[in-house]
Short mmCIF file of C-alpha atoms (C1' of nucleotides) in Angstrom, two decimals:
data_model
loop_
_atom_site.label_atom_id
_atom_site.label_comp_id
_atom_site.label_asym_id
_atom_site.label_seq_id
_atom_site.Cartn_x
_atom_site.Cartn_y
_atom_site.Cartn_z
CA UNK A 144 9.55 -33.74 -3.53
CA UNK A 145 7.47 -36.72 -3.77
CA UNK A 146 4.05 -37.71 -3.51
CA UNK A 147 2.68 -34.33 -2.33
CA UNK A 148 -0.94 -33.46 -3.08
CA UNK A 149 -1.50 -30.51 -4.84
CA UNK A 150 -3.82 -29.21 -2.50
CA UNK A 151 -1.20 -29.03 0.29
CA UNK A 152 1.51 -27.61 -2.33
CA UNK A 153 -0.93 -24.76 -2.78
CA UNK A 154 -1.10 -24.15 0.93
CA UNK A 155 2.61 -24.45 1.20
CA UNK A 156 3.69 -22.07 -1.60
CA UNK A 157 0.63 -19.43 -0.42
CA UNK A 158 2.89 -20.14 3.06
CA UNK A 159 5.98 -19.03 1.39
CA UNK A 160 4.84 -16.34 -0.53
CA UNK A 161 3.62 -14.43 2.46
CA UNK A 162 7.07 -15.19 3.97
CA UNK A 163 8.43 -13.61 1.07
CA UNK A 164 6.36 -10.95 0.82
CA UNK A 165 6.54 -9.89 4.93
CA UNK A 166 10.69 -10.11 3.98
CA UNK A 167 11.41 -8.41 0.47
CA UNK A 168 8.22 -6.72 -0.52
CA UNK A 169 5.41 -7.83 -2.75
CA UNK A 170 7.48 -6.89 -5.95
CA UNK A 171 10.04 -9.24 -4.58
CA UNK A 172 7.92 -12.04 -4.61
CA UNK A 173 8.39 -12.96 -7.92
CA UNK A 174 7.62 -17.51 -8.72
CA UNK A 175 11.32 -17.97 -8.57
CA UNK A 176 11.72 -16.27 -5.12
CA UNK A 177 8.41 -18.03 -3.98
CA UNK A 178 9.52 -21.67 -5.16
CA UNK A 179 12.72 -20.84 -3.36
CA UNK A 180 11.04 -20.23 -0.09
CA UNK A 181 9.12 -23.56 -0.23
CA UNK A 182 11.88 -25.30 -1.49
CA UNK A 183 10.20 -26.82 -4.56
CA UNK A 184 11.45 -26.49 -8.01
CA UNK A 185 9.73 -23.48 -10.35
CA UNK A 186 7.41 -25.90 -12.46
CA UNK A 187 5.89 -27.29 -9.36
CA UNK A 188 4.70 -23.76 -9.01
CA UNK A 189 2.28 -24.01 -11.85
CA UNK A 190 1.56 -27.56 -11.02
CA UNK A 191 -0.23 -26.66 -8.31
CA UNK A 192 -1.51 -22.81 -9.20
CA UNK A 193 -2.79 -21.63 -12.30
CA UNK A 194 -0.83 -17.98 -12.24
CA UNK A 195 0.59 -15.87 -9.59
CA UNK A 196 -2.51 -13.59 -9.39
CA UNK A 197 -4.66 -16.76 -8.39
CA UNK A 198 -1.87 -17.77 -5.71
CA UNK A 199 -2.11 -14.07 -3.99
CA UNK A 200 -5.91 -14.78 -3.88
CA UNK A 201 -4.67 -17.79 -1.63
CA UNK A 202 -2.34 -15.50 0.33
CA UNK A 203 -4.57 -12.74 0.99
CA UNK A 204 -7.03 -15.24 2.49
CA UNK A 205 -4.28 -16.61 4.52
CA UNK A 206 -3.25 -13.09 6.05
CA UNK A 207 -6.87 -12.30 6.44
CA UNK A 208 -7.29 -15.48 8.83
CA UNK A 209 -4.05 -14.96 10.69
CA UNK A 210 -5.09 -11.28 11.39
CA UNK A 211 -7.99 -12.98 12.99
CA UNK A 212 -5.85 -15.17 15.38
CA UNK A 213 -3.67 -12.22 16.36
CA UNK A 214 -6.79 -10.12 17.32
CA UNK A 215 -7.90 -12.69 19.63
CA UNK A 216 -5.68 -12.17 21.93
CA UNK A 217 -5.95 -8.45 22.23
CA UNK A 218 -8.99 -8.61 24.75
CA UNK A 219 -6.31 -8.36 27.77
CA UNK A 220 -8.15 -7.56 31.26
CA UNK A 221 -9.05 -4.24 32.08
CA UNK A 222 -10.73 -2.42 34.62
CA UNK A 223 -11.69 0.32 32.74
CA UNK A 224 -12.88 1.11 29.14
CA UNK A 225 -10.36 3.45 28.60
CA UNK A 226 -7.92 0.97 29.80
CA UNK A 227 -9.07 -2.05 27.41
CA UNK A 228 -9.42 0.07 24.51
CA UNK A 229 -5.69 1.52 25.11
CA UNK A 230 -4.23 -1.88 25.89
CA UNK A 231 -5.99 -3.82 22.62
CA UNK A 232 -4.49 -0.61 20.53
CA UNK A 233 -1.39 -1.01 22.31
CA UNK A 234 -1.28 -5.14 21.98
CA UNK A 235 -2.35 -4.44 18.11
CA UNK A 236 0.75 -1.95 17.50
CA UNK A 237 3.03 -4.48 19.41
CA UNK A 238 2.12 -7.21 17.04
CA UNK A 239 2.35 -5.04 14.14
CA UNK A 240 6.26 -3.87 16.10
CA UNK A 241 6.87 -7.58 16.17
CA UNK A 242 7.07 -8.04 12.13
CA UNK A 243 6.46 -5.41 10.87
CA UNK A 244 7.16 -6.88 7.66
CA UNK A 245 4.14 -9.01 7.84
CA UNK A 246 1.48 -5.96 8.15
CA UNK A 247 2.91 -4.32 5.62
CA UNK A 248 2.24 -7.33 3.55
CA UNK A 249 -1.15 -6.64 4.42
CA UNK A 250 -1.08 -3.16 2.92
CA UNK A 251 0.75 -4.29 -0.49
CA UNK A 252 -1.71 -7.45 -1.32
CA UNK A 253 -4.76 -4.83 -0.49
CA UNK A 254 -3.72 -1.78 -3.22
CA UNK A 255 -2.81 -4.62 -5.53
CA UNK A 256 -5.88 -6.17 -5.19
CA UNK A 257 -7.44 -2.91 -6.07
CA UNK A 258 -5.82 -2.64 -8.97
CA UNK A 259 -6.40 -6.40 -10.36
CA UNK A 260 -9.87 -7.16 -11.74
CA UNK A 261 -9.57 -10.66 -10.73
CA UNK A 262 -8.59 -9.57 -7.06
CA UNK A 263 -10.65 -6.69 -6.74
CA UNK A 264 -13.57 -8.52 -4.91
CA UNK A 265 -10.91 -9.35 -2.12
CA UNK A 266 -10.99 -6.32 -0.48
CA UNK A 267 -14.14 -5.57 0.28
CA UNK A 268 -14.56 -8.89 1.95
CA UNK A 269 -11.34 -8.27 4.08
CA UNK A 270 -12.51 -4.94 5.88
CA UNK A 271 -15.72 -7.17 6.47
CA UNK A 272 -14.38 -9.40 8.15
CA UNK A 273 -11.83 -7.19 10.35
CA UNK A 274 -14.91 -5.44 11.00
CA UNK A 275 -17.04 -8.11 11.85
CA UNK A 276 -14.32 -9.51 14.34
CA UNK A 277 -13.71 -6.04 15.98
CA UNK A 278 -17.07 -6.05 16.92
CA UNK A 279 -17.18 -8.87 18.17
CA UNK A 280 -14.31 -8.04 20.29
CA UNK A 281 -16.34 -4.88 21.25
CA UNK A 282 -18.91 -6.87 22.15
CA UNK A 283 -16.72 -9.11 24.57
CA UNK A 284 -15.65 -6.15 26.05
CA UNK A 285 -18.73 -4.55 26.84
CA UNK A 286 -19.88 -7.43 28.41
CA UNK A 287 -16.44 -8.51 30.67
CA UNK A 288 -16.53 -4.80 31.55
CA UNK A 289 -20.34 -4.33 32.29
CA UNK A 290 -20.93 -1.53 30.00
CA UNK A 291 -22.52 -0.87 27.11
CA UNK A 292 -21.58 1.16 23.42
CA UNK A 293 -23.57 4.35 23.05
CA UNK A 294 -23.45 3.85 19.07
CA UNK A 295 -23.99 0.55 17.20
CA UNK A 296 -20.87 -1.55 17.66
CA UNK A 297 -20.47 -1.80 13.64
CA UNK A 298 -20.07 2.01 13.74
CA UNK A 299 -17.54 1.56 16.45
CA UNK A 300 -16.09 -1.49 15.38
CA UNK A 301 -15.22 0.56 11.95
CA UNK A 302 -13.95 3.18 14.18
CA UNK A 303 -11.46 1.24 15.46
CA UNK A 304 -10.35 -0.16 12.18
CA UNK A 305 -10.29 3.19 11.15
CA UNK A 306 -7.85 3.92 14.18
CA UNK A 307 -5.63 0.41 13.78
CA UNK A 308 -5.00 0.82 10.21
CA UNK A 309 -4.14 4.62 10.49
CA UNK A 310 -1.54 4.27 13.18
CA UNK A 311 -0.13 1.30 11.89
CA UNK A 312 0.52 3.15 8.64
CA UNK A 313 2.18 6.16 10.61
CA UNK A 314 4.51 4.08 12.44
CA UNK A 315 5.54 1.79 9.63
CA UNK A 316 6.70 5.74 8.00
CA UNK A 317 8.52 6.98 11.07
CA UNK A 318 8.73 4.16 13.46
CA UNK A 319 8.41 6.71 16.11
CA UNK A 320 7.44 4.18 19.58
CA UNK A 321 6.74 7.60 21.37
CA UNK A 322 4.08 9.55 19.32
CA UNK A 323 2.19 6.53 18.49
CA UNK A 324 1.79 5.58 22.24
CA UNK A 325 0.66 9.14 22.72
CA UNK A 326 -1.26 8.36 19.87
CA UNK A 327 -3.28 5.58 21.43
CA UNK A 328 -3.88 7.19 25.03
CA UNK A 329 -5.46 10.45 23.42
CA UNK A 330 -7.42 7.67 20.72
CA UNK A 331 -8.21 5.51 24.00
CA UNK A 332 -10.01 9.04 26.05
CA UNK A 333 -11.57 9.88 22.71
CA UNK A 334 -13.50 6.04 21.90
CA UNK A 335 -14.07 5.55 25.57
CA UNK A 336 -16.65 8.50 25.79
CA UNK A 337 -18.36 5.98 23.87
CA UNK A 338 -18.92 3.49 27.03
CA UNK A 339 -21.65 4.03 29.01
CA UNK A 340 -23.87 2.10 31.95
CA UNK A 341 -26.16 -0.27 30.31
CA UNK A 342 -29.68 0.36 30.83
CA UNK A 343 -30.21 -2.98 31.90
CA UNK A 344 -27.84 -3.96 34.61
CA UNK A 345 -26.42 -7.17 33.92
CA UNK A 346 -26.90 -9.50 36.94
CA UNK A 347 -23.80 -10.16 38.69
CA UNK A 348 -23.40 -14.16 39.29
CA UNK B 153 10.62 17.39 -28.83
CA UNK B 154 13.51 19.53 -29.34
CA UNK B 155 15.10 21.75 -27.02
CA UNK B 156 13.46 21.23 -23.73
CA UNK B 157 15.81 21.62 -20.33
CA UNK B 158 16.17 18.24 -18.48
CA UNK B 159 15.43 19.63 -15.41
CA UNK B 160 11.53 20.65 -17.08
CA UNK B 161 11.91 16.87 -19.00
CA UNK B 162 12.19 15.27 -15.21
CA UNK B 163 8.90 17.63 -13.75
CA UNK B 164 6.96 16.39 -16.64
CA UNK B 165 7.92 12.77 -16.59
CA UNK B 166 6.81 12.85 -12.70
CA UNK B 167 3.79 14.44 -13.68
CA UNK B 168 3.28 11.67 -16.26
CA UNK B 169 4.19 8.99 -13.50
CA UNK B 170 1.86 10.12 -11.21
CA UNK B 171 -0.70 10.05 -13.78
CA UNK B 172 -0.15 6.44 -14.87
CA UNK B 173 0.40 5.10 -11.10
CA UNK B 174 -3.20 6.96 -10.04
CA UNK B 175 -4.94 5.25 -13.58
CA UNK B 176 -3.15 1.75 -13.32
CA UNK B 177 -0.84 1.23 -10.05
CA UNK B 178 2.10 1.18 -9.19
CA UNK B 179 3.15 -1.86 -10.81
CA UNK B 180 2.12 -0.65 -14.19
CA UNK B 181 4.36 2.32 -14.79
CA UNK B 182 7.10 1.02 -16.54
CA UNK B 183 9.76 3.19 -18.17
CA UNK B 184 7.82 2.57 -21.16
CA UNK B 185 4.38 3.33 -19.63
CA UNK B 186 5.55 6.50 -18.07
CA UNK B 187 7.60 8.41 -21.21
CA UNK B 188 4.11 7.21 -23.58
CA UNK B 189 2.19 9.16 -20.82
CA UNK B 190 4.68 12.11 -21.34
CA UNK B 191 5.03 11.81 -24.64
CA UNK B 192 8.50 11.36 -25.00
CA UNK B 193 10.80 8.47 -26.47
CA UNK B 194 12.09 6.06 -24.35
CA UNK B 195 15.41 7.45 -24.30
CA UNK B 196 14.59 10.59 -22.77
CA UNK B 197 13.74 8.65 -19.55
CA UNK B 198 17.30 8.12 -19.08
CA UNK B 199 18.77 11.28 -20.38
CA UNK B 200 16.11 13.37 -17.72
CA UNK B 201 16.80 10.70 -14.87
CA UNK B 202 19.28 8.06 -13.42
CA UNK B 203 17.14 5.15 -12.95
CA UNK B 204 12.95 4.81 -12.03
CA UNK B 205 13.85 4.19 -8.53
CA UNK B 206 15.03 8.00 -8.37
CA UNK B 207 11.79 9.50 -10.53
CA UNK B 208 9.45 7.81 -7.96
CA UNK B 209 11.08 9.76 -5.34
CA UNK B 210 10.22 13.17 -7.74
CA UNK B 211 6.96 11.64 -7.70
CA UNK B 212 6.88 11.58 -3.77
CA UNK B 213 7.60 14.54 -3.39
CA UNK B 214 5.15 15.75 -6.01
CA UNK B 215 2.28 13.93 -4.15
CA UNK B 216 3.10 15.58 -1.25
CA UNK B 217 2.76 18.50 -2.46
CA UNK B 218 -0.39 18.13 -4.18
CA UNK B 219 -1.49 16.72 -0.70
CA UNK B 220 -0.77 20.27 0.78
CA UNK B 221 -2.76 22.30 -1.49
CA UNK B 222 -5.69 19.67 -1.37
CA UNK B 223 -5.43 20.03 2.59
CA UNK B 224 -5.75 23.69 2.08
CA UNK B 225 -9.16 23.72 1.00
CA UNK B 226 -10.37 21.98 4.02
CA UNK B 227 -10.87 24.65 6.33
CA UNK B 228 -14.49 25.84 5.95
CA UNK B 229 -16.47 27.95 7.87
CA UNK B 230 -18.04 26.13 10.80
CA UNK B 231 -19.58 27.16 13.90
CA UNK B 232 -18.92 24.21 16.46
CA UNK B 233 -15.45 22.32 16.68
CA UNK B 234 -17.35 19.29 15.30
CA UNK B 235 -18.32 20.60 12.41
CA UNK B 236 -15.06 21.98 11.82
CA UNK B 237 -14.02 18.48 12.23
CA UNK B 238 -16.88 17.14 10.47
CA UNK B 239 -16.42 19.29 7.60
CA UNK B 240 -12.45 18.65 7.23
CA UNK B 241 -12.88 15.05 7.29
CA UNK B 242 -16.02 14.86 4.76
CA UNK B 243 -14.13 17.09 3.04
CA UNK B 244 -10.75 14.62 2.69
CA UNK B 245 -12.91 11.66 2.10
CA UNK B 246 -14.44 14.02 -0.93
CA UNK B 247 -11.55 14.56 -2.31
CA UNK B 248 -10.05 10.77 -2.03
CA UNK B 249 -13.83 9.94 -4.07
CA UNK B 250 -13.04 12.53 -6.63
CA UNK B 251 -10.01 10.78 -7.49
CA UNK B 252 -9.30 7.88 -5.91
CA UNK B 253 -6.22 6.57 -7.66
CA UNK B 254 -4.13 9.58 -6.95
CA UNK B 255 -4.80 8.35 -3.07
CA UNK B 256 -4.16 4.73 -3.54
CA UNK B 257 -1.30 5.80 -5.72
CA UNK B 258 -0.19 7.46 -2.32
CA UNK B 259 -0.37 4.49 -0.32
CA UNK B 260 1.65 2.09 -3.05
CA UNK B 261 4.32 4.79 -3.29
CA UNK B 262 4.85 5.23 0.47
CA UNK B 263 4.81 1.06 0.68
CA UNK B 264 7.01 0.73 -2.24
CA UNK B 265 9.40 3.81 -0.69
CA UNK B 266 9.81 1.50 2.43
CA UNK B 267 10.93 -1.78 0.90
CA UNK B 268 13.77 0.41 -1.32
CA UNK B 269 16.51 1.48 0.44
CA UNK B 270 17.27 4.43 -1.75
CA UNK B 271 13.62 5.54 -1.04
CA UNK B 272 13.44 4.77 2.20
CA UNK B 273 13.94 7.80 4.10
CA UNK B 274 10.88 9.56 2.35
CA UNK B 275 8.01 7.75 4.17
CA UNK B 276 9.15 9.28 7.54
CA UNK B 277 9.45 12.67 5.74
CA UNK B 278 6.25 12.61 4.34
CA UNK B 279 4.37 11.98 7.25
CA UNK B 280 6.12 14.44 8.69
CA UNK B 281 5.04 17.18 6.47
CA UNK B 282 1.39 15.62 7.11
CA UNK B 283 1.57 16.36 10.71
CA UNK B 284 3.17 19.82 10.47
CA UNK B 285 0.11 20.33 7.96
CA UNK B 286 -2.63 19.28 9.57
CA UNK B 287 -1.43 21.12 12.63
CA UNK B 288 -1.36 24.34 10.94
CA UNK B 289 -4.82 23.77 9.90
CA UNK B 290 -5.96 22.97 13.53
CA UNK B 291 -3.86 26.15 14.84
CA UNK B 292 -6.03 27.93 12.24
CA UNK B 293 -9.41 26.56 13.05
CA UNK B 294 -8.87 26.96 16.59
CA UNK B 295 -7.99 30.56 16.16
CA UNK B 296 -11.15 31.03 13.72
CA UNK B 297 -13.57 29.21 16.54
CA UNK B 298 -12.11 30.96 19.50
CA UNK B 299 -10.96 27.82 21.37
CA UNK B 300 -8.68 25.66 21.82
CA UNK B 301 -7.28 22.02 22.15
CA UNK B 302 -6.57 20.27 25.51
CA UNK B 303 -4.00 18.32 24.44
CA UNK B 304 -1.00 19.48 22.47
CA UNK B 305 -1.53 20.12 18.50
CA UNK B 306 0.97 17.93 16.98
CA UNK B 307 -0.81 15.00 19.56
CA UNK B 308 -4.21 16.00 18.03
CA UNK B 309 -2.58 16.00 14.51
CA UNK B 310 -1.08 12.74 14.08
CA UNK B 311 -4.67 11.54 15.30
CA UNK B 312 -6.39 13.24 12.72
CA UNK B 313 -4.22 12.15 10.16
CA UNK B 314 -4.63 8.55 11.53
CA UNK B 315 -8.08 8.78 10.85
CA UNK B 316 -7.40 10.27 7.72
CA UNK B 317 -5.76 7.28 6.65
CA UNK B 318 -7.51 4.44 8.10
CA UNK B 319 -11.04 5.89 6.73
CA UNK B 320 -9.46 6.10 3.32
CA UNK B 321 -7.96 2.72 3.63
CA UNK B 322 -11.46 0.95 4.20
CA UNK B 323 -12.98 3.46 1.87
CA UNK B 324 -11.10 2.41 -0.76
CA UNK B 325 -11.63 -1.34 0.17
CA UNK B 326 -15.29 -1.53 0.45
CA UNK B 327 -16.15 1.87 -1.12
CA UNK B 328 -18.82 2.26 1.46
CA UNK B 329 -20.14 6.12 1.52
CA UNK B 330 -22.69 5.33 4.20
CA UNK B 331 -20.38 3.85 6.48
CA UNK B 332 -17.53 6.26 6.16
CA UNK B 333 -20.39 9.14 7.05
CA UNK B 334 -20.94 7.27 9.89
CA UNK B 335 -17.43 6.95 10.89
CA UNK B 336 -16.80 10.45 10.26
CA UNK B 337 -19.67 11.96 12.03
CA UNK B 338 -18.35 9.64 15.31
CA UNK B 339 -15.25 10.49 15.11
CA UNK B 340 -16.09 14.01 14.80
CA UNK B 341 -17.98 13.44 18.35
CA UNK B 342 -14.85 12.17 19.95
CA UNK B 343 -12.36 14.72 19.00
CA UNK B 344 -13.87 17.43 19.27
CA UNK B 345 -13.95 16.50 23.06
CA UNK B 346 -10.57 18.19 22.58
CA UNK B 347 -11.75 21.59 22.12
CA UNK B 348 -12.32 23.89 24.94
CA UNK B 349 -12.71 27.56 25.64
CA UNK B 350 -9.67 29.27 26.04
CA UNK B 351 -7.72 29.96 28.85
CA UNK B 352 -6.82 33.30 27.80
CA UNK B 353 -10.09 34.67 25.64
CA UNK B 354 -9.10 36.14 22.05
CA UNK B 355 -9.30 39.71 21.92
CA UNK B 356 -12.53 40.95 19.66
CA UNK B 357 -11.94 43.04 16.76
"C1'" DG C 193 3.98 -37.31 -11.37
"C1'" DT C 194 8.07 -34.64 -11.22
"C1'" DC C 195 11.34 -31.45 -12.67
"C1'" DT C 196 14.97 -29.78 -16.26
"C1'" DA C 197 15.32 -26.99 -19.82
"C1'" DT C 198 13.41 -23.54 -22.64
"C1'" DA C 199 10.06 -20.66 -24.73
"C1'" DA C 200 7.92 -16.10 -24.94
"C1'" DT C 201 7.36 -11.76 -23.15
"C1'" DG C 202 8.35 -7.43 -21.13
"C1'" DG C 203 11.36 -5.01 -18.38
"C1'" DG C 204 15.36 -1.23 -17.44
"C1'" DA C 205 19.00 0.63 -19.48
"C1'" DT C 206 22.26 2.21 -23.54
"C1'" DA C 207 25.09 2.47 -27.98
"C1'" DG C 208 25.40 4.86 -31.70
"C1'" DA C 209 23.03 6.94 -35.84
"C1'" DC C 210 21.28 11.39 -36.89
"C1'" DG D 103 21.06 17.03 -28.16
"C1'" DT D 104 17.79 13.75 -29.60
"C1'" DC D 105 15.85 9.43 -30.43
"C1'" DT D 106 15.93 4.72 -33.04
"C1'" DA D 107 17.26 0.45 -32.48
"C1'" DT D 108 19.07 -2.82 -29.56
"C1'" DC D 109 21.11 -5.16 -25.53
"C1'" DC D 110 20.60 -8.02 -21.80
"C1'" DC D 111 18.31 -9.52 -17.99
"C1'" DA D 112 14.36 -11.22 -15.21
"C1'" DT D 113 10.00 -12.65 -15.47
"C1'" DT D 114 5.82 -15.95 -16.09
"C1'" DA D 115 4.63 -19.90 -18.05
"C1'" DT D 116 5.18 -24.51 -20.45
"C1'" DA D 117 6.99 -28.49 -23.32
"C1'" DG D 118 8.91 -32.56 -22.93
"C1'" DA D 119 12.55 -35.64 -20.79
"C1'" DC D 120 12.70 -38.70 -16.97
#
DNA sequence: GTCTATAATGGGATAGAC
DNA sequence: GTCTATCCCATTATAGAC
């Protein structure tokens, strides 16, 4: 492994420590099983980190930005609120279906954030920003659909959070497909009350 | 420490688990950090229980049960549905700020259960016992408001105990009173567009 | 600059003295 | 039956050979 900058070593072993993390767990991803992933031999591992807490700083930032990407494609076409709201919960529990591994991930790096002093900021900052891009995802919405949010789309955009994370954390328990999608419909009736006619018509092009 | 039945040895090393997980995570109770907590040497751990692995599944099953009584208390008196619903959740997210390392302890333990294969069948218990709870308590607080729900009760209690979870999740996160309020009071609005009078009107005593 | 080899620590589990 | 003392392994981190 020759001539590779730090810099990108860091990137690559944050890389392979999610990978092993999404896999085996977060206790499983131990240096040894990390270097393994990346295919680098253990002292590059401090080479290019100072400890393993300061690498899962790296890796929780890297989750945090690939939860972004995966939202962005949740704003399918709808021609109702009820309908969008149902298929981005729906399109959100299929990604979670579709590695499951990897959103779990997402739950272990948060508690052990909480618990690590020199982590602890991290989580804060993470619901900000998956609150920050739900609303702006809400906002999207209201505008492709012509409606507008009776409550301020940070309240709602929490809401839905609230409604992602909780359902994602019942069906990674029982895996049950069925009551989750039943789940999401009653979820989608309840948050679309929320949708209303703007008060200023949007003029139609 | 002379004399004491294994089986009462194996409660109170549980006990002492659950205490050290809620102080200092999951990854912090060793063998060692647990039988310190219990006051007990080292070599009891062994002689009360096969390995860790099967005391965290003791300490499962203790949470869950802790988690019933807690849920108990949440049934106040309330005159509209939304109260009701208002006062359950505040009520949850009261208890989860009176101690909030027993509830991230929780969260750890059900991940951890998942990624071990011995422990792996609890997560889809527990929830279950979650949604047979919180069902009881809606059964009960329709009864005690004269209504009742339009869709079926276990539906309406995996959502509630989706937003149990997901406002706990960013709570503990961003520890953000104002915002969970917020969220609370919403989501109080949209279920309780679940509750209707009831077909058949409850006889008056 | 890179990696082999090893240090230092802390872990789960146990043998064997009392 | 109980617990001290220890085993042995895995871990993070680093010293020093190339």
């Amino acid at each position: 492994m020759p001539r590779i900058p730090a810099s990108e070593r860091r990137a690559a072993l944050a890389r392979a420590a999610l990978t092993v993390i999404a896999r085996d767990g977060l206790a499983a991803a131990t240096t040894r099983a990390i270097v393994a992933e990346a295919g680098m031999p253990l002292a590059s591992f401090h080479y290019a980190v100072a400890s393993r807490d300061e690498l899962l700083r790296d890796v929780i930032e890297l989750v945090v930005a690939a939860e972004g990407v995966a939202a962005g494609g949740l704003l399918a076409q709808a021609e109702t609120p009820r309908d969008a709201i149902r298929g981005a919960l729906n399109g959100y529990l299929d990604h979670v279906r579709s590695d499951p591994g990897a959103e779990q991930a997402m739950f272990e790096l948060t508690q052990y954030a909480l618990r690590t002093p020199e982590l602890a900021d991290l989580p804060a900052e993470q619901y900000r920003r998956y609150h920050e891009l739900v609303a702006d995802l809400l906002e999207a919405g209201a505008s492709s659909l012509n409606i507008e949010w009776s409550i301020p789309v940070p309240d709602l955009a929490r809401l839905m959070v609230t409604l992602t994370d909780g359902l994602t954390l019942a069906w990674l328990a029982d895996r049950d497909d069925a009551a989750a999608g039943v789940a999401i419909d009653h979820a989608a009736d309840a948050i679309s009350a929320f949708a209303r006619a703007p008060r200023i018509p949007a003029v139609i092009a």
